[in-house]
Coordinates of N, CA and C in Angstrom, one line a residue:
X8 N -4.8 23.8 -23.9 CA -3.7 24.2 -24.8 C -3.8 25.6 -25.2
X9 N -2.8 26.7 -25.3 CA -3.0 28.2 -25.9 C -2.4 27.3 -27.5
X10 N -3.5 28.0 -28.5 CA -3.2 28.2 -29.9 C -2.6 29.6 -29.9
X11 N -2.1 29.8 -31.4 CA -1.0 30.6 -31.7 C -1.6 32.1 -31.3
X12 N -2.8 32.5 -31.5 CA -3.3 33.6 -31.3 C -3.3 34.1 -29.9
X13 N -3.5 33.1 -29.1 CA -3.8 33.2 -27.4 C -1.8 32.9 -26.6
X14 N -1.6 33.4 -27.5 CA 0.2 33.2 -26.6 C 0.5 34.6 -26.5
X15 N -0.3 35.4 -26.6 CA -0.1 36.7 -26.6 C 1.0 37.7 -27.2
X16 N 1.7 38.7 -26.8 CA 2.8 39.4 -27.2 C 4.0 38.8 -28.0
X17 N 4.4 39.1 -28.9 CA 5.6 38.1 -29.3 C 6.6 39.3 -28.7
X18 N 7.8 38.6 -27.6 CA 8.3 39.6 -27.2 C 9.5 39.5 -27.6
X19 N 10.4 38.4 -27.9 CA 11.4 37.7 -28.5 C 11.4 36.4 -29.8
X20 N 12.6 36.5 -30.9 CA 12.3 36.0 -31.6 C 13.4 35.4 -32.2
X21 N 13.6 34.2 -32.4 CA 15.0 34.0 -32.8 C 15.6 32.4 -33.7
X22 N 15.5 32.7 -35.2 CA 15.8 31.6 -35.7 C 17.2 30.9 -35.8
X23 N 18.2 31.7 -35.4 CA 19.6 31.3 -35.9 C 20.3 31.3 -36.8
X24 N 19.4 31.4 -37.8 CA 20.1 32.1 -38.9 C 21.2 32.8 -39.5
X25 N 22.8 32.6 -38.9 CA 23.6 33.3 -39.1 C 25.0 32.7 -38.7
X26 N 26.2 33.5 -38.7 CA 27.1 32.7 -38.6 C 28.3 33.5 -37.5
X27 N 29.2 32.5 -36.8 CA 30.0 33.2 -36.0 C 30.9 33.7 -36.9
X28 N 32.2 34.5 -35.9 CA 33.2 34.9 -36.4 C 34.3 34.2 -36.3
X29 N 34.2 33.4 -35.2 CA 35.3 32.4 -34.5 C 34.4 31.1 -34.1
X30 N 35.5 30.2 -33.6 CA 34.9 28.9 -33.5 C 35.4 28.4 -31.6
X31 N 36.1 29.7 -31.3 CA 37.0 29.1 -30.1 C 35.8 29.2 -28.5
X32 N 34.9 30.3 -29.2 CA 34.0 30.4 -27.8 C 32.7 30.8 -28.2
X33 N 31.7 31.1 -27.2 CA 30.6 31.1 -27.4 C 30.0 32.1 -28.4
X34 N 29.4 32.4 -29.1 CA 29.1 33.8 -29.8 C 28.1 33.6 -30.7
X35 N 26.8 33.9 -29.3 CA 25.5 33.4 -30.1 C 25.0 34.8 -30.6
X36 N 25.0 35.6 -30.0 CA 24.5 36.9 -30.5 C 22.9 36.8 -30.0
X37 N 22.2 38.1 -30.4 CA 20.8 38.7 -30.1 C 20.6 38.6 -28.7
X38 N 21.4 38.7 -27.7 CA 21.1 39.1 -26.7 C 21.6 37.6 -25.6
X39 N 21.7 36.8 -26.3 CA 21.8 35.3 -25.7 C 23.4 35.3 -24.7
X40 N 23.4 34.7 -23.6 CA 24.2 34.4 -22.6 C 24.6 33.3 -22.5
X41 N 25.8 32.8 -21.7 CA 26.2 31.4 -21.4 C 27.0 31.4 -19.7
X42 N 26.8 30.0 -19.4 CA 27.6 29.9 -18.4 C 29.0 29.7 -18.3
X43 N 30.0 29.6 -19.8 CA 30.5 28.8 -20.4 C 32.4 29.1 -19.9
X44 N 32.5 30.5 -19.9 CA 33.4 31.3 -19.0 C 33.5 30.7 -17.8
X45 N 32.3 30.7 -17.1 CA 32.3 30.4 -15.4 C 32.7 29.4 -14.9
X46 N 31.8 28.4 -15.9 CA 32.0 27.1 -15.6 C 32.2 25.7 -16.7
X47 N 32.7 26.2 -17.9 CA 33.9 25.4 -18.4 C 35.4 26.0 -19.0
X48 N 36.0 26.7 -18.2 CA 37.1 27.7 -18.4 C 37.0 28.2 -19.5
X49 N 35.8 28.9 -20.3 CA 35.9 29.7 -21.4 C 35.2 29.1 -22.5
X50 N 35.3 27.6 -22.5 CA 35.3 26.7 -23.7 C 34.1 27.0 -24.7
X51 N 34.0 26.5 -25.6 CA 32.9 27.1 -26.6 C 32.3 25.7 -26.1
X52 N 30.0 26.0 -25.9 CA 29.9 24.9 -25.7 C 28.4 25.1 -26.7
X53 N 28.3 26.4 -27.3 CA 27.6 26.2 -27.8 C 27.8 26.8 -29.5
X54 N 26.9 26.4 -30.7 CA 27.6 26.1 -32.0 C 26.5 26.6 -32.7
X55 N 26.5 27.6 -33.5 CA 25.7 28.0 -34.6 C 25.2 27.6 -36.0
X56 N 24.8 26.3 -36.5 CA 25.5 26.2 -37.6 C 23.5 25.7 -38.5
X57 N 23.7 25.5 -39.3 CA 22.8 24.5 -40.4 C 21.6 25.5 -39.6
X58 N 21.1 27.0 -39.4 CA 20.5 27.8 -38.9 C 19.8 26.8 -37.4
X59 N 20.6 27.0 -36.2 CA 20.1 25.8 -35.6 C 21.2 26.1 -34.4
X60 N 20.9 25.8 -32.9 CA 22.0 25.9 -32.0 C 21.6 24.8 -32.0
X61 N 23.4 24.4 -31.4 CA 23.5 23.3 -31.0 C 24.3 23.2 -29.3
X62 N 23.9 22.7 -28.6 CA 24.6 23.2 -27.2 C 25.3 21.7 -26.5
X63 N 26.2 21.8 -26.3 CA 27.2 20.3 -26.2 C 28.2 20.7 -25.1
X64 N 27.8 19.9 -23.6 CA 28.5 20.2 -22.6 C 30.1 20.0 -22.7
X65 N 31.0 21.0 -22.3 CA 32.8 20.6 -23.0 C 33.3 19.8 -21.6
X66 N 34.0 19.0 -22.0 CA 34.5 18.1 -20.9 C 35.2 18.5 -19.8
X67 N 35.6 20.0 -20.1 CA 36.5 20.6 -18.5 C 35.1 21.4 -17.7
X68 N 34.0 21.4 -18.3 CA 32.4 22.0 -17.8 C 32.2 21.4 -16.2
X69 N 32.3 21.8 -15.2 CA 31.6 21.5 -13.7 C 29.9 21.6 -13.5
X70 N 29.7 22.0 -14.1 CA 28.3 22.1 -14.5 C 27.4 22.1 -15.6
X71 N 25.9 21.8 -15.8 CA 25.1 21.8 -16.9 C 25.5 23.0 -17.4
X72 N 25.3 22.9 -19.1 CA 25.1 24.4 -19.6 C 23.9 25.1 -19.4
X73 N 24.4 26.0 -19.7 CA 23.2 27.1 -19.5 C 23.3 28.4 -20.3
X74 N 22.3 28.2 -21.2 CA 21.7 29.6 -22.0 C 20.9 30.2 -21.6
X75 N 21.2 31.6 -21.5 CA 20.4 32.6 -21.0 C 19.8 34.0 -21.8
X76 N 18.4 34.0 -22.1 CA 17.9 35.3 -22.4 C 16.9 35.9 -21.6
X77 N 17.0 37.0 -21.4 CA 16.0 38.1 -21.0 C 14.7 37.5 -21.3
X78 N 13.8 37.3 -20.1 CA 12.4 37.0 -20.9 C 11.4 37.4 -20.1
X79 N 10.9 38.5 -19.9 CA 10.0 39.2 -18.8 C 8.5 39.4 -19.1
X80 N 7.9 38.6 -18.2 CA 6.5 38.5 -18.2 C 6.0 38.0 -16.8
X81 N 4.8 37.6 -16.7 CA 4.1 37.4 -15.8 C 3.4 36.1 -16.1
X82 N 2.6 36.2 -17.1 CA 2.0 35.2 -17.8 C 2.4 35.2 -19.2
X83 N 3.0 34.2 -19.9 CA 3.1 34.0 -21.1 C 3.5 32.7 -21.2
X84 N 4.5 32.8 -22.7 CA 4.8 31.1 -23.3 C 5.8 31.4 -24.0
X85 N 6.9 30.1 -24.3 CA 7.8 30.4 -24.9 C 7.5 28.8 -25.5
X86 N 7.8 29.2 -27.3 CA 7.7 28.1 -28.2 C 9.2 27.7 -28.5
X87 N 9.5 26.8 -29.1 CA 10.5 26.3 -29.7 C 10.3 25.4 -30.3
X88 N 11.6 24.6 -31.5 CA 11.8 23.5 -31.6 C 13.2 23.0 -31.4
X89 N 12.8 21.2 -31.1 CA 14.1 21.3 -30.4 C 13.9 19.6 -30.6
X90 N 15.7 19.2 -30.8 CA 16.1 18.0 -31.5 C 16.9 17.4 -29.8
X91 N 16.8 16.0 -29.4 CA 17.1 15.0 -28.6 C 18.1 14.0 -29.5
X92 N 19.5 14.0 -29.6 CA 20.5 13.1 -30.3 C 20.8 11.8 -29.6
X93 N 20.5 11.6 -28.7 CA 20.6 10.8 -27.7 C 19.7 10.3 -26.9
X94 N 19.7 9.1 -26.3 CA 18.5 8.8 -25.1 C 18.8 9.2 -24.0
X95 N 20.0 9.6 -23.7 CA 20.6 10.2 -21.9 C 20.4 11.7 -22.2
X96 N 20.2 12.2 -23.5 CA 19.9 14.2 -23.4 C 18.8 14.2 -23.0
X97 N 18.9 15.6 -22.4 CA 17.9 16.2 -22.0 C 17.7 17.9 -22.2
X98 N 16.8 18.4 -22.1 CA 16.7 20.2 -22.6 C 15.9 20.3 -21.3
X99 N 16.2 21.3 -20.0 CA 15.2 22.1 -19.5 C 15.4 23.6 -19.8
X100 N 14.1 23.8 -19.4 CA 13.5 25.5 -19.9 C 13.3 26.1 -18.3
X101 N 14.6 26.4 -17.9 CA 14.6 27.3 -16.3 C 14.1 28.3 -15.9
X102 N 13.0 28.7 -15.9 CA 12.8 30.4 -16.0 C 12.9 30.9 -13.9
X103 N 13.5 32.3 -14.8 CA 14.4 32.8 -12.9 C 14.0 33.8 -13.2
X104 N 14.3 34.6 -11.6 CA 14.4 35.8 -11.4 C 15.5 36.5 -10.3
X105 N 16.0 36.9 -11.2 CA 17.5 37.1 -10.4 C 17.2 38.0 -9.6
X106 N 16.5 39.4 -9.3 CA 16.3 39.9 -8.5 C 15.5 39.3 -6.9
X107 N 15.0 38.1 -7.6 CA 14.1 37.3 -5.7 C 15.4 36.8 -5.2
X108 N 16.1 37.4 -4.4 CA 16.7 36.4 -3.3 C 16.7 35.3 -2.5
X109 N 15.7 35.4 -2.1 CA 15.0 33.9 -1.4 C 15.3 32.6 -1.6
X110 N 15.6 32.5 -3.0 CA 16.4 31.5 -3.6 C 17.6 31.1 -3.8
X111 N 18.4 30.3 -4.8 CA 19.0 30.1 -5.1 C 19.6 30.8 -6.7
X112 N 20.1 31.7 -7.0 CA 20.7 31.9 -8.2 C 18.9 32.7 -8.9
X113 N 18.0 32.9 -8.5 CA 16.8 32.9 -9.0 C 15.8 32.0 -9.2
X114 N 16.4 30.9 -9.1 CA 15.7 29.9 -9.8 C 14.3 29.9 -9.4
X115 N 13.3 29.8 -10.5 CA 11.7 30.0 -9.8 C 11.1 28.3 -10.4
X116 N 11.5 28.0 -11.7 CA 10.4 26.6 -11.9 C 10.8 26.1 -13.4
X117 N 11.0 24.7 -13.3 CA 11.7 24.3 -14.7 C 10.5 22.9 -15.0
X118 N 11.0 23.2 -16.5 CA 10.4 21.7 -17.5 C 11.4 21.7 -18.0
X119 N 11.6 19.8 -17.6 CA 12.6 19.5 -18.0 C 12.4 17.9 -19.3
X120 N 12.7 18.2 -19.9 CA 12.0 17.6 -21.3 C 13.4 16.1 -21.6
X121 N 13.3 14.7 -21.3 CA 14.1 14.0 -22.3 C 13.0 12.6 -22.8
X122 N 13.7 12.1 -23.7 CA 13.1 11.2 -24.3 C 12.0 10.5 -23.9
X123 N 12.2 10.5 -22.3 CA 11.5 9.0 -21.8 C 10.2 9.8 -20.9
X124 N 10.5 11.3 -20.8 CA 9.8 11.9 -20.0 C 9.6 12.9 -19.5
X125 N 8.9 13.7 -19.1 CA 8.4 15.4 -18.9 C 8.8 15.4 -17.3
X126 N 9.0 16.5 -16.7 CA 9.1 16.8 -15.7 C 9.1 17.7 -15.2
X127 N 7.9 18.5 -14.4 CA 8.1 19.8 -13.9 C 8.1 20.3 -12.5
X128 N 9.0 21.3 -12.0 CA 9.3 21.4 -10.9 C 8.9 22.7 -9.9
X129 N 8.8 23.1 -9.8 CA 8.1 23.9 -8.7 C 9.7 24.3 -8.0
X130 N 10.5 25.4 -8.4 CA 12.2 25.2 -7.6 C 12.0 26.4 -6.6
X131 N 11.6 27.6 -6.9 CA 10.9 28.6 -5.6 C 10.6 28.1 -4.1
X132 N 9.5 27.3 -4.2 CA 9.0 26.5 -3.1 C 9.3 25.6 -2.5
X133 N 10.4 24.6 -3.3 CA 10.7 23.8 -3.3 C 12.7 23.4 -2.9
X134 N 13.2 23.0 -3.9 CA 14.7 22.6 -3.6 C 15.6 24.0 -3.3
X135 N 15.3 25.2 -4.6 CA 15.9 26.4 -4.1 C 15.8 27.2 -3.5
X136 N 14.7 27.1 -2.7 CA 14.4 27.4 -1.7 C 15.7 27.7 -0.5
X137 N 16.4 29.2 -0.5 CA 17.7 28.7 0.4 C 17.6 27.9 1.9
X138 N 16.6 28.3 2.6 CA 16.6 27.5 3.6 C 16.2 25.7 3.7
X139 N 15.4 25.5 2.1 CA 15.7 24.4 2.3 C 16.8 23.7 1.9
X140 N 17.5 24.4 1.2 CA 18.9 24.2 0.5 C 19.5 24.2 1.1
X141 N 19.9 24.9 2.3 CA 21.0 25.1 3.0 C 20.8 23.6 3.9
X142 N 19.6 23.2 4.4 CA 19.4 22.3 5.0 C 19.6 20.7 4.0
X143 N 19.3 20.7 3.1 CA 19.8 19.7 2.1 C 21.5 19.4 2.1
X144 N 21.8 20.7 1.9 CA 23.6 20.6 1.8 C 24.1 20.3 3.1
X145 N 23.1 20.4 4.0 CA 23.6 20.1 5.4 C 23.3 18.8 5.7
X146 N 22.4 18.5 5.2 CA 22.0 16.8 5.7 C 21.0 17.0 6.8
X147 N 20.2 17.9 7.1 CA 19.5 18.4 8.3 C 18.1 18.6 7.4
X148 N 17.8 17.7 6.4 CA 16.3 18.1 6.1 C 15.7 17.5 6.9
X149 N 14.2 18.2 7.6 CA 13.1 17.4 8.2 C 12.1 16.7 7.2
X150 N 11.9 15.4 8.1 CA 11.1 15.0 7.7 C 9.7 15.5 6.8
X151 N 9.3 16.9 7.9 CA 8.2 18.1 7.0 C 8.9 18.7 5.7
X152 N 9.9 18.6 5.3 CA 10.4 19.3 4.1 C 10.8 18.3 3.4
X153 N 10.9 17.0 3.4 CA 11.2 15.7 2.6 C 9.6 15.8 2.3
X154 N 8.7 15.4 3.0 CA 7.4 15.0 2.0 C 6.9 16.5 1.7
X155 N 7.6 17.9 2.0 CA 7.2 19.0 1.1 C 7.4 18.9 -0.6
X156 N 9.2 18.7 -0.2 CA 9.4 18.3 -1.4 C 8.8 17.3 -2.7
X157 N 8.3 16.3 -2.1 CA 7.9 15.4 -3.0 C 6.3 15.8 -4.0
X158 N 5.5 17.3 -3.0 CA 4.3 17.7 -3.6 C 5.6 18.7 -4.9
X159 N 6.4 18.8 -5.1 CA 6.6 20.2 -6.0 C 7.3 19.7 -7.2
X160 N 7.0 18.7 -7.3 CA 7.8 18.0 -8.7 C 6.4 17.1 -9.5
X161 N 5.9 17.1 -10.7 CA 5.0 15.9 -11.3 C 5.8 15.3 -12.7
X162 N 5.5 13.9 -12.6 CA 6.4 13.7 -13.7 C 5.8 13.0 -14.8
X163 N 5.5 13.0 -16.4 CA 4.7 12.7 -17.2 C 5.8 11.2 -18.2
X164 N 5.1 10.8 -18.6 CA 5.6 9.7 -19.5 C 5.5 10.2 -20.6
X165 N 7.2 10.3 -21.3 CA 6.8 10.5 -22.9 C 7.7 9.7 -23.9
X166 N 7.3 9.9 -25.6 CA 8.0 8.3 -26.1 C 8.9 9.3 -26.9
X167 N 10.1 10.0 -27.1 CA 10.2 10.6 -28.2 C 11.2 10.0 -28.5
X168 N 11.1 10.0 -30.1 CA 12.7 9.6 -30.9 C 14.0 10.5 -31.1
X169 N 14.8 10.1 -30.7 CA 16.2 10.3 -30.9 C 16.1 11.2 -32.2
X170 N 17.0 12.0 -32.5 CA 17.4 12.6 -34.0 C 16.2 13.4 -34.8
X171 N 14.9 13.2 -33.8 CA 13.7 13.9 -34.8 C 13.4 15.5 -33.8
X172 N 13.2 15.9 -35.0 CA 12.6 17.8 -34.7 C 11.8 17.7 -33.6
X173 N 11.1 18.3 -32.7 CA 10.0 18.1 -32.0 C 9.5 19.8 -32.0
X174 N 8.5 20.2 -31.7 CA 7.6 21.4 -31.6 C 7.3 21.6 -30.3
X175 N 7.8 22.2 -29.2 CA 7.4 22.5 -28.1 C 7.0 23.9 -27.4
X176 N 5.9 23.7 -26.3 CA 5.1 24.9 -26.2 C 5.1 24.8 -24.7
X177 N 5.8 26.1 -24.0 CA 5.7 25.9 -22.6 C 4.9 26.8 -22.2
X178 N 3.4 27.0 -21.7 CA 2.8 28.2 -21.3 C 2.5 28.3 -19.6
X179 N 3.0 29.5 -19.3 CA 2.5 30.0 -17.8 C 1.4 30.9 -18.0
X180 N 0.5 30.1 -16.8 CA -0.8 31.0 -16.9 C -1.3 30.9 -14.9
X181 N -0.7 32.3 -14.2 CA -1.3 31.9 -13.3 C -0.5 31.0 -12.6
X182 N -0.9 29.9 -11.9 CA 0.1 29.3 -11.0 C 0.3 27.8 -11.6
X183 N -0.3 27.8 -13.1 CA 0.0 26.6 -13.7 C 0.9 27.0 -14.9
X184 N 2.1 25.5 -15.1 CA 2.8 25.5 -16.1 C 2.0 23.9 -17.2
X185 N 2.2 24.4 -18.2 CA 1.3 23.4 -19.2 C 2.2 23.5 -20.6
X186 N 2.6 22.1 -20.7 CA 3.6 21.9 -21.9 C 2.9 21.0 -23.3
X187 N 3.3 21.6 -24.3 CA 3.0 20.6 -25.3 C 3.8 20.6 -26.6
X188 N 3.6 19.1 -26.6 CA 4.7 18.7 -27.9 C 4.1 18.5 -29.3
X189 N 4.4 18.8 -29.9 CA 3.7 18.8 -31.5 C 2.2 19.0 -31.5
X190 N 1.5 20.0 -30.8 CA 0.4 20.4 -30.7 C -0.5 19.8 -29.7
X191 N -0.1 18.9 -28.7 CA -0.7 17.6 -27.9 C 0.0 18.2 -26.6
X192 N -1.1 18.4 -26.0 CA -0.8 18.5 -24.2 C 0.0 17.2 -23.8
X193 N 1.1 17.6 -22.8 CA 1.8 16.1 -22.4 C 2.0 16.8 -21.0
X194 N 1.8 17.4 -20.3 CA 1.5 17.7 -18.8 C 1.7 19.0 -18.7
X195 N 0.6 19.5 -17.3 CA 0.5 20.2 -17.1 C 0.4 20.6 -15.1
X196 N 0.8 21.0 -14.7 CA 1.5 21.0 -12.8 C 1.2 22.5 -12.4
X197 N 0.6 22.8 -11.6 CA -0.2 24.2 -10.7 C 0.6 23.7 -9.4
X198 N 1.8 25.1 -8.9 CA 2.4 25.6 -8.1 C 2.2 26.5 -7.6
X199 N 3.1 26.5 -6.5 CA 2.6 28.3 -6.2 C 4.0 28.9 -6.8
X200 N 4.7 28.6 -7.0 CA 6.2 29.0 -7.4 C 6.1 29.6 -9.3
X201 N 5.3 28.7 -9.9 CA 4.6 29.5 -11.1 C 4.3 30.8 -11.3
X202 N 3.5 31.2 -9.9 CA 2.7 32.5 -10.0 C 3.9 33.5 -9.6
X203 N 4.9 33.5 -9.4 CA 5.9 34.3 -9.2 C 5.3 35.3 -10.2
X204 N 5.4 36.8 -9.5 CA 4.8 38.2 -9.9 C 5.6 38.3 -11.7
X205 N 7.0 38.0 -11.8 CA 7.7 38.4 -12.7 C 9.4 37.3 -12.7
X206 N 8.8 37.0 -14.5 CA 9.6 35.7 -14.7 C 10.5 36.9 -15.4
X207 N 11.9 36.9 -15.3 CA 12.8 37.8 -16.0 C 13.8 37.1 -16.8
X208 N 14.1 35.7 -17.0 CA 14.8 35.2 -17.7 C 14.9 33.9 -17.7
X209 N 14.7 33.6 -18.8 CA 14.8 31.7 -19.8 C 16.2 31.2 -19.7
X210 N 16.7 30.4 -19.1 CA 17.7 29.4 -18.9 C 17.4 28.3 -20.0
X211 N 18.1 27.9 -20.8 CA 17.9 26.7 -21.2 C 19.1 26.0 -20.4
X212 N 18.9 24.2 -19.7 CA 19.4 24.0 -19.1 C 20.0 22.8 -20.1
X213 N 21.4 22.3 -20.1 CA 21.7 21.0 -21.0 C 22.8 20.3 -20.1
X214 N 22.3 19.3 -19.6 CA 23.2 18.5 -19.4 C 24.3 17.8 -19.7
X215 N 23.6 17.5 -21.4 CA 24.5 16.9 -21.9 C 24.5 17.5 -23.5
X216 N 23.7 17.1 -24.0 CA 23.1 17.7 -25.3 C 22.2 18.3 -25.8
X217 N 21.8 19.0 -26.8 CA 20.7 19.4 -27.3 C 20.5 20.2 -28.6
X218 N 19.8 20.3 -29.4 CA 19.7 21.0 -30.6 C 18.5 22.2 -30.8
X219 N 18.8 23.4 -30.6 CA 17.2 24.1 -30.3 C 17.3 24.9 -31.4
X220 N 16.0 25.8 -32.1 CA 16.1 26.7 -33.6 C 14.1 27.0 -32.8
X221 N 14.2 28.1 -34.1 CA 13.2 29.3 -34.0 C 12.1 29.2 -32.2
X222 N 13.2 29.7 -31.7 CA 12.7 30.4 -29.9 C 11.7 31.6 -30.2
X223 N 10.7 31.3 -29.6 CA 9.6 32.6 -29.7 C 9.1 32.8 -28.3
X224 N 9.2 34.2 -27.6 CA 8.9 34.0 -26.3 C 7.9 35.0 -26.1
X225 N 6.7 35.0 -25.3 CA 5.4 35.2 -25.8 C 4.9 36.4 -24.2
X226 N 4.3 37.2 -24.1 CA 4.1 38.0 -22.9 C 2.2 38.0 -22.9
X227 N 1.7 37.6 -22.4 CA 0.8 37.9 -21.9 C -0.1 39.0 -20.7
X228 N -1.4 39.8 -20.8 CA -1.8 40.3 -19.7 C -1.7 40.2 -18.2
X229 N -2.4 40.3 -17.9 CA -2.5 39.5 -16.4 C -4.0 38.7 -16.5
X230 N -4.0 37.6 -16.0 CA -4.5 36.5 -15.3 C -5.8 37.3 -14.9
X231 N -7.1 37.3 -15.5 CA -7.9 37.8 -15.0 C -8.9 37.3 -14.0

């Protein structure tokens, strides 16, 4: 586990603390992004309120939401806390790099957090991978890239309650991602898609729901 000292650089920081101007669209401020234009014709899907986002997919949405900030490191961690209203929500923490092409949209490696369970993915080496994507969308995956696939995913058991705060700690170190919830390791997965030279931006990913407040995003040296 990295304690508070060993998370290195605080390079981002962000309690929510504050209020919009309108209610009709997105307007998180400090630098924060959405997909919300693209892909639910404009609609507001995410809500500022009780110092606290709240992110709630709108029903004309074709896809999960997605919040985006800048977050450039190599090795570091990004803390948060973050509320589950439901047993079908879920929060992942997407980190890309929009400049590698090789992929899909950047996508490099996600934890994806819901009630019943952790899940981390390896998306570089693995699904977004465009050639194995392109072969997925085609229906032409080989056999060698079905049991590729299945080494780039590990999946953890976890019990969490509906409606309660949780404390979560995601650290890259190296070619391992290592998550923990209220101060307690709950999995940890070594990829090669981790070691990506330069993580350039945090996606939070919502499918359905989610509640997130004080995001801290952390920069580290290099991996000695």
């Amino acid at each position: 586990m990295v304690w508070a000292d060993e998370r290195g650089t605080l390079i981002f920081e962000d309690d929510f603390e504050r209020s919009e101007s309108q209610e009709q669209k997105d307007e998180i401020g400090k630098g924060w992004g959405t997909n919300s234009r693209s892909r639910a014709k404009g609609n507001k899907q995410v809500d500022l309120r009780d110092g606290a986002m709240y992110i709630y997919i709108h029903e004309t949405a074709d896809h999960a939401v997605s919040v985006t900030h800048p977050a450039e490191f190599k090795n570091g961690a990004v803390a948060l806390r973050f509320m589950l209203e439901d047993p079908k929500d879920s929060l992942g923490l997407n980190f890309a790099d929009l400049k590698y092409k090789p992929v899909h949209a950047g996508h490099l490696f996600v934890a994806k957090i819901s009630p019943k369970n952790l899940m981390i993915t390896d998306l570089k080496t693995g699904n977004m991978d465009l050639k194995i994507r392109d072969q997925r969308k085609a229906g032409t995956l080989s056999e060698e890239h079905k049991e590729l696939l299945k080494t780039k995913t590990k999946r953890f058991p976890l019990k969490l309650e509906t409606g309660k705060w949780y404390d979560l700690l995601v650290n890259v170190e190296g070619d391992r991602l290592t998550v923990s919830i209220d101060g307690k390791k709950v999995g940890s997965f070594a990829s090669e898609g981790m070691a990506h030279p330069t993580k350039r931006l945090l996606r939070l990913a919502v499918p359905r729901k989610a509640v997130v407040d004080d995001v801290k995003i952390y920069s580290r040296g290099e991996k000695s």
